[in-house]
PDB file of C-alpha atoms in Angstrom:
ATOM      1  CA  MET A 277     275.431 178.653  15.204  1.00  0.00           C
ATOM      2  CA  THR A 278     275.687 182.075  16.794  1.00  0.00           C
ATOM      3  CA  LYS A 279     279.030 183.850  16.447  1.00  0.00           C
ATOM      4  CA  VAL A 280     280.025 186.539  18.920  1.00  0.00           C
ATOM      5  CA  VAL A 281     283.116 188.710  18.996  1.00  0.00           C
ATOM      6  CA  ILE A 282     284.265 190.267  22.247  1.00  0.00           C
ATOM      7  CA  ILE A 283     286.143 193.548  21.850  1.00  0.00           C
ATOM      8  CA  SER A 284     288.031 194.426  25.015  1.00  0.00           C
ATOM      9  CA  GLY A 285     289.083 198.063  25.184  1.00  0.00           C
ATOM     10  CA  GLY A 286     290.841 197.713  28.517  1.00  0.00           C
ATOM     11  CA  THR A 287     294.328 199.094  28.925  1.00  0.00           C
ATOM     12  CA  SER A 288     295.630 196.682  31.555  1.00  0.00           C
ATOM     13  CA  ALA A 289     296.057 192.921  31.549  1.00  0.00           C
ATOM     14  CA  ASN A 290     294.808 192.646  35.144  1.00  0.00           C
ATOM     15  CA  SER A 291     291.935 195.128  35.114  1.00  0.00           C
ATOM     16  CA  ARG A 292     288.689 194.458  36.936  1.00  0.00           C
ATOM     17  CA  LEU A 293     287.165 194.673  33.462  1.00  0.00           C
ATOM     18  CA  ASN A 294     288.441 191.112  33.059  1.00  0.00           C
ATOM     19  CA  GLY A 295     285.871 190.023  35.633  1.00  0.00           C
ATOM     20  CA  LEU A 296     283.094 191.185  33.297  1.00  0.00           C
ATOM     21  CA  GLU A 297     284.767 189.565  30.310  1.00  0.00           C
ATOM     22  CA  ASN A 298     285.222 186.277  32.173  1.00  0.00           C
ATOM     23  CA  GLU A 299     281.520 186.287  33.085  1.00  0.00           C
ATOM     24  CA  ALA A 300     280.577 186.894  29.437  1.00  0.00           C
ATOM     25  CA  ILE A 301     282.889 184.112  28.249  1.00  0.00           C
ATOM     26  CA  SER A 302     281.471 181.691  30.811  1.00  0.00           C
ATOM     27  CA  PHE A 303     277.933 182.537  29.717  1.00  0.00           C
ATOM     28  CA  LEU A 304     278.755 182.150  26.020  1.00  0.00           C
ATOM     29  CA  ASN A 305     280.427 178.784  26.650  1.00  0.00           C
ATOM     30  CA  LYS A 306     277.310 177.544  28.456  1.00  0.00           C
ATOM     31  CA  SER A 307     274.970 178.880  25.757  1.00  0.00           C
ATOM     32  CA  GLY A 308     276.776 177.084  22.942  1.00  0.00           C
ATOM     33  CA  ALA A 309     277.679 180.279  21.094  1.00  0.00           C
ATOM     34  CA  THR A 310     281.046 180.450  19.429  1.00  0.00           C
ATOM     35  CA  PHE A 311     283.127 183.502  20.138  1.00  0.00           C
ATOM     36  CA  GLU A 312     286.405 185.160  19.361  1.00  0.00           C
ATOM     37  CA  ARG A 313     288.204 187.908  21.220  1.00  0.00           C
ATOM     38  CA  ILE A 314     289.862 191.103  20.125  1.00  0.00           C
ATOM     39  CA  ILE A 315     292.039 192.489  22.889  1.00  0.00           C
ATOM     40  CA  VAL A 316     292.698 195.924  21.492  1.00  0.00           C
ATOM     41  CA  ARG A 317     295.757 196.641  23.659  1.00  0.00           C
ATOM     42  CA  ASP A 318     297.422 193.606  22.036  1.00  0.00           C
ATOM     43  CA  LEU A 319     297.022 194.990  18.507  1.00  0.00           C
ATOM     44  CA  PRO A 320     300.156 196.705  17.181  1.00  0.00           C
ATOM     45  CA  ALA A 321     300.231 200.182  18.732  1.00  0.00           C
ATOM     46  CA  GLU A 322     301.769 201.718  15.615  1.00  0.00           C
ATOM     47  CA  ASP A 323     298.951 200.330  13.475  1.00  0.00           C
ATOM     48  CA  LEU A 324     296.362 201.827  15.806  1.00  0.00           C
ATOM     49  CA  LEU A 325     298.080 205.199  16.183  1.00  0.00           C
ATOM     50  CA  HIS A 326     298.819 205.625  12.496  1.00  0.00           C
ATOM     51  CA  ALA A 327     295.462 204.243  11.334  1.00  0.00           C
ATOM     52  CA  LYS A 328     297.004 201.481   9.249  1.00  0.00           C
ATOM     53  CA  PHE A 329     293.891 200.056   7.640  1.00  0.00           C
ATOM     54  CA  ASP A 330     296.074 197.631   5.660  1.00  0.00           C
ATOM     55  CA  SER A 331     297.727 196.156   8.766  1.00  0.00           C
ATOM     56  CA  PRO A 332     297.404 192.352   8.800  1.00  0.00           C
ATOM     57  CA  ALA A 333     296.460 192.470  12.508  1.00  0.00           C
ATOM     58  CA  ILE A 334     293.747 195.085  11.901  1.00  0.00           C
ATOM     59  CA  ILE A 335     292.424 193.211   8.859  1.00  0.00           C
ATOM     60  CA  GLU A 336     292.250 189.997  10.923  1.00  0.00           C
ATOM     61  CA  ALA A 337     290.441 191.754  13.797  1.00  0.00           C
ATOM     62  CA  ASN A 338     287.986 193.396  11.401  1.00  0.00           C
ATOM     63  CA  LYS A 339     287.276 190.034   9.785  1.00  0.00           C
ATOM     64  CA  LYS A 340     286.244 188.685  13.193  1.00  0.00           C
ATOM     65  CA  VAL A 341     283.760 191.549  13.526  1.00  0.00           C
ATOM     66  CA  GLU A 342     282.502 191.054   9.973  1.00  0.00           C
ATOM     67  CA  GLU A 343     281.786 187.365  10.588  1.00  0.00           C
ATOM     68  CA  ALA A 344     280.069 187.901  13.942  1.00  0.00           C
ATOM     69  CA  ASP A 345     276.339 188.023  14.617  1.00  0.00           C
ATOM     70  CA  ALA A 346     276.883 189.953  17.839  1.00  0.00           C
ATOM     71  CA  VAL A 347     279.571 192.155  19.337  1.00  0.00           C
ATOM     72  CA  ILE A 348     280.227 192.568  23.046  1.00  0.00           C
ATOM     73  CA  VAL A 349     282.239 195.729  23.693  1.00  0.00           C
ATOM     74  CA  LEU A 350     283.995 196.067  27.037  1.00  0.00           C
ATOM     75  CA  THR A 351     285.631 199.239  28.298  1.00  0.00           C
ATOM     76  CA  PRO A 352     286.524 201.008  31.481  1.00  0.00           C
ATOM     77  CA  VAL A 353     285.493 204.654  31.850  1.00  0.00           C
ATOM     78  CA  TYR A 354     288.316 207.156  31.369  1.00  0.00           C
ATOM     79  CA  LYS A 355     287.519 210.878  31.509  1.00  0.00           C
ATOM     80  CA  ALA A 356     283.765 210.231  31.178  1.00  0.00           C
ATOM     81  CA  ALA A 357     284.191 208.150  28.005  1.00  0.00           C
ATOM     82  CA  TYR A 358     285.593 204.887  26.680  1.00  0.00           C
ATOM     83  CA  THR A 359     289.336 204.321  26.384  1.00  0.00           C
ATOM     84  CA  GLY A 360     291.459 205.906  23.692  1.00  0.00           C
ATOM     85  CA  VAL A 361     292.750 202.512  22.611  1.00  0.00           C
ATOM     86  CA  LEU A 362     289.157 201.388  21.978  1.00  0.00           C
ATOM     87  CA  LYS A 363     288.474 204.570  20.006  1.00  0.00           C
ATOM     88  CA  ALA A 364     291.611 204.000  17.930  1.00  0.00           C
ATOM     89  CA  TYR A 365     290.369 200.516  17.001  1.00  0.00           C
ATOM     90  CA  LEU A 366     286.762 201.561  16.333  1.00  0.00           C
ATOM     91  CA  ASP A 367     288.137 204.192  13.941  1.00  0.00           C
ATOM     92  CA  LEU A 368     289.715 201.371  11.932  1.00  0.00           C
ATOM     93  CA  LEU A 369     286.493 199.417  11.475  1.00  0.00           C
ATOM     94  CA  PRO A 370     284.766 199.862   8.131  1.00  0.00           C
ATOM     95  CA  GLN A 371     282.205 202.679   8.072  1.00  0.00           C
ATOM     96  CA  LYS A 372     279.317 200.211   8.382  1.00  0.00           C
ATOM     97  CA  GLY A 373     281.196 197.612  10.400  1.00  0.00           C
ATOM     98  CA  PHE A 374     278.340 197.110  12.872  1.00  0.00           C
ATOM     99  CA  VAL A 375     275.523 196.764  10.317  1.00  0.00           C
ATOM    100  CA  ASP A 376     273.447 193.659  11.066  1.00  0.00           C
ATOM    101  CA  LYS A 377     275.226 193.156  14.394  1.00  0.00           C
ATOM    102  CA  LEU A 378     273.642 192.986  17.811  1.00  0.00           C
ATOM    103  CA  ILE A 379     275.740 195.102  20.178  1.00  0.00           C
ATOM    104  CA  LEU A 380     276.131 194.685  23.947  1.00  0.00           C
ATOM    105  CA  PRO A 381     278.209 197.274  25.837  1.00  0.00           C
ATOM    106  CA  LEU A 382     279.746 196.261  29.179  1.00  0.00           C
ATOM    107  CA  VAL A 383     281.364 199.113  31.099  1.00  0.00           C
ATOM    108  CA  ILE A 384     283.201 199.490  34.389  1.00  0.00           C
ATOM    109  CA  GLY A 385     283.737 202.802  36.139  1.00  0.00           C
ATOM    110  CA  GLY A 386     284.690 204.360  39.433  1.00  0.00           C
ATOM    111  CA  THR A 387     281.460 206.220  40.229  1.00  0.00           C
ATOM    112  CA  PHE A 388     277.793 206.340  39.318  1.00  0.00           C
ATOM    113  CA  GLY A 389     278.541 209.772  37.871  1.00  0.00           C
ATOM    114  CA  HIS A 390     279.498 208.061  34.605  1.00  0.00           C
ATOM    115  CA  LEU A 391     276.456 205.791  34.438  1.00  0.00           C
ATOM    116  CA  LEU A 392     275.118 207.476  31.299  1.00  0.00           C
ATOM    117  CA  MET A 393     278.407 207.026  29.449  1.00  0.00           C
ATOM    118  CA  ILE A 394     276.907 204.069  27.597  1.00  0.00           C
ATOM    119  CA  ASP A 395     274.103 206.219  26.186  1.00  0.00           C
ATOM    120  CA  TYR A 396     276.079 209.387  25.518  1.00  0.00           C
ATOM    121  CA  ALA A 397     279.542 208.121  24.533  1.00  0.00           C
ATOM    122  CA  LEU A 398     279.292 204.545  23.244  1.00  0.00           C
ATOM    123  CA  LYS A 399     275.898 204.244  21.570  1.00  0.00           C
ATOM    124  CA  PRO A 400     276.443 207.205  19.187  1.00  0.00           C
ATOM    125  CA  VAL A 401     279.699 205.624  17.953  1.00  0.00           C
ATOM    126  CA  PHE A 402     278.018 202.255  17.546  1.00  0.00           C
ATOM    127  CA  SER A 403     275.226 203.924  15.566  1.00  0.00           C
ATOM    128  CA  ALA A 404     277.779 205.713  13.375  1.00  0.00           C
ATOM    129  CA  LEU A 405     279.210 202.276  12.594  1.00  0.00           C
ATOM    130  CA  GLY A 406     275.774 201.125  11.410  1.00  0.00           C
ATOM    131  CA  ALA A 407     274.462 199.373  14.521  1.00  0.00           C
ATOM    132  CA  GLU A 408     270.682 199.390  14.678  1.00  0.00           C
ATOM    133  CA  THR A 409     270.216 197.017  17.601  1.00  0.00           C
ATOM    134  CA  ILE A 410     272.123 198.004  20.726  1.00  0.00           C
ATOM    135  CA  LEU A 411     271.158 196.367  23.996  1.00  0.00           C
ATOM    136  CA  HIS A 412     270.933 198.444  27.185  1.00  0.00           C
ATOM    137  CA  GLY A 413     274.303 197.285  28.382  1.00  0.00           C
ATOM    138  CA  VAL A 414     275.619 196.935  31.898  1.00  0.00           C
ATOM    139  CA  TYR A 415     277.480 199.579  33.897  1.00  0.00           C
ATOM    140  CA  VAL A 416     279.438 198.220  36.856  1.00  0.00           C
ATOM    141  CA  LEU A 417     281.332 200.016  39.604  1.00  0.00           C
ATOM    142  CA  ASP A 418     284.956 199.047  40.252  1.00  0.00           C
ATOM    143  CA  SER A 419     283.979 198.353  43.845  1.00  0.00           C
ATOM    144  CA  GLU A 420     281.535 195.660  42.663  1.00  0.00           C
ATOM    145  CA  VAL A 421     284.337 193.520  41.195  1.00  0.00           C
ATOM    146  CA  GLU A 422     286.859 192.043  43.608  1.00  0.00           C
ATOM    147  CA  ARG A 423     290.278 191.020  42.306  1.00  0.00           C
ATOM    148  CA  THR A 424     291.986 188.232  44.260  1.00  0.00           C
ATOM    149  CA  GLU A 425     295.705 187.667  44.731  1.00  0.00           C
ATOM    150  CA  ASP A 426     295.713 185.017  41.992  1.00  0.00           C
ATOM    151  CA  ASN A 427     294.080 187.477  39.535  1.00  0.00           C
ATOM    152  CA  SER A 428     290.675 185.851  39.729  1.00  0.00           C
ATOM    153  CA  TYR A 429     287.609 188.049  39.965  1.00  0.00           C
ATOM    154  CA  PHE A 430     284.493 187.868  42.087  1.00  0.00           C
ATOM    155  CA  LEU A 431     281.472 189.851  40.975  1.00  0.00           C
ATOM    156  CA  ASP A 432     278.895 191.288  43.323  1.00  0.00           C
ATOM    157  CA  HIS A 433     275.760 189.111  43.240  1.00  0.00           C
ATOM    158  CA  GLU A 434     273.603 191.927  41.799  1.00  0.00           C
ATOM    159  CA  VAL A 435     276.188 192.582  39.084  1.00  0.00           C
ATOM    160  CA  GLN A 436     276.176 188.898  38.179  1.00  0.00           C
ATOM    161  CA  LYS A 437     272.390 188.972  37.876  1.00  0.00           C
ATOM    162  CA  ARG A 438     272.426 192.078  35.652  1.00  0.00           C
ATOM    163  CA  LEU A 439     275.149 190.635  33.438  1.00  0.00           C
ATOM    164  CA  GLN A 440     273.371 187.305  33.150  1.00  0.00           C
ATOM    165  CA  LYS A 441     270.143 189.076  32.194  1.00  0.00           C
ATOM    166  CA  GLU A 442     271.761 191.133  29.415  1.00  0.00           C
ATOM    167  CA  LEU A 443     273.735 188.157  28.125  1.00  0.00           C
ATOM    168  CA  ALA A 444     270.522 186.094  28.096  1.00  0.00           C
ATOM    169  CA  ASN A 445     268.841 188.931  26.190  1.00  0.00           C
ATOM    170  CA  LEU A 446     271.674 188.831  23.661  1.00  0.00           C
ATOM    171  CA  THR A 447     271.423 185.101  23.016  1.00  0.00           C
ATOM    172  CA  ALA A 448     267.606 185.111  23.007  1.00  0.00           C
ATOM    173  CA  PHE A 449     267.502 187.998  20.551  1.00  0.00           C
ATOM    174  CA  LEU A 450     269.941 186.215  18.251  1.00  0.00           C
ATOM    175  CA  LYS A 451     267.909 182.992  18.308  1.00  0.00           C
ATOM    176  CA  VAL A 452     264.687 184.787  17.438  1.00  0.00           C
ATOM    177  CA  ASN A 453     266.083 187.319  14.947  1.00  0.00           C
ATOM    178  CA  GLN A 454     268.932 185.465  13.264  1.00  0.00           C
ATOM    179  CA  PRO A 455     267.344 185.494   9.805  1.00  0.00           C
ATOM    180  CA  LEU A 456     266.592 189.238  10.124  1.00  0.00           C
ATOM    181  CA  LEU A 457     270.155 190.191  11.019  1.00  0.00           C
ATOM    182  CA  LYS A 458     271.870 188.521   8.062  1.00  0.00           C
TER     183      LYS A 458
END
């Protein structure tokens, strides 16, 4: 069975980024994949800031990544890059923590001016962690995700289609290439 880990690098519990994560979770549930989540902002801040590789919380999070076939990384755009909290966690992954993992970046930002952030900020870090197979990813504008009063999220129809396509690519790739990845 396919194992996926979702790493959320969001800094707020009620971010529009949650709309993307909810869509990914819904898709994974329907596809039969098992998944676990790492919500980076919930990891001990001191462990992240002081790079405590021996932290039980960090060790547990890294074990989830190690056991996964695929990793979905979610982040908002801050200052033309991914969040500092995400960077702090990625720094605590083993040097080759993404070897044999299929990676799918999902990013939300305020303008199209940061559209290439996936290619120029995220993918080099993923490659440095050993990733060889990184899907195109999906960049979404804040304005394309509506947050309701009850903290539900509605995604623009086109965004839903793009997310569904990349998530389908992820699961299809894993089905076809599973023996090659492990």
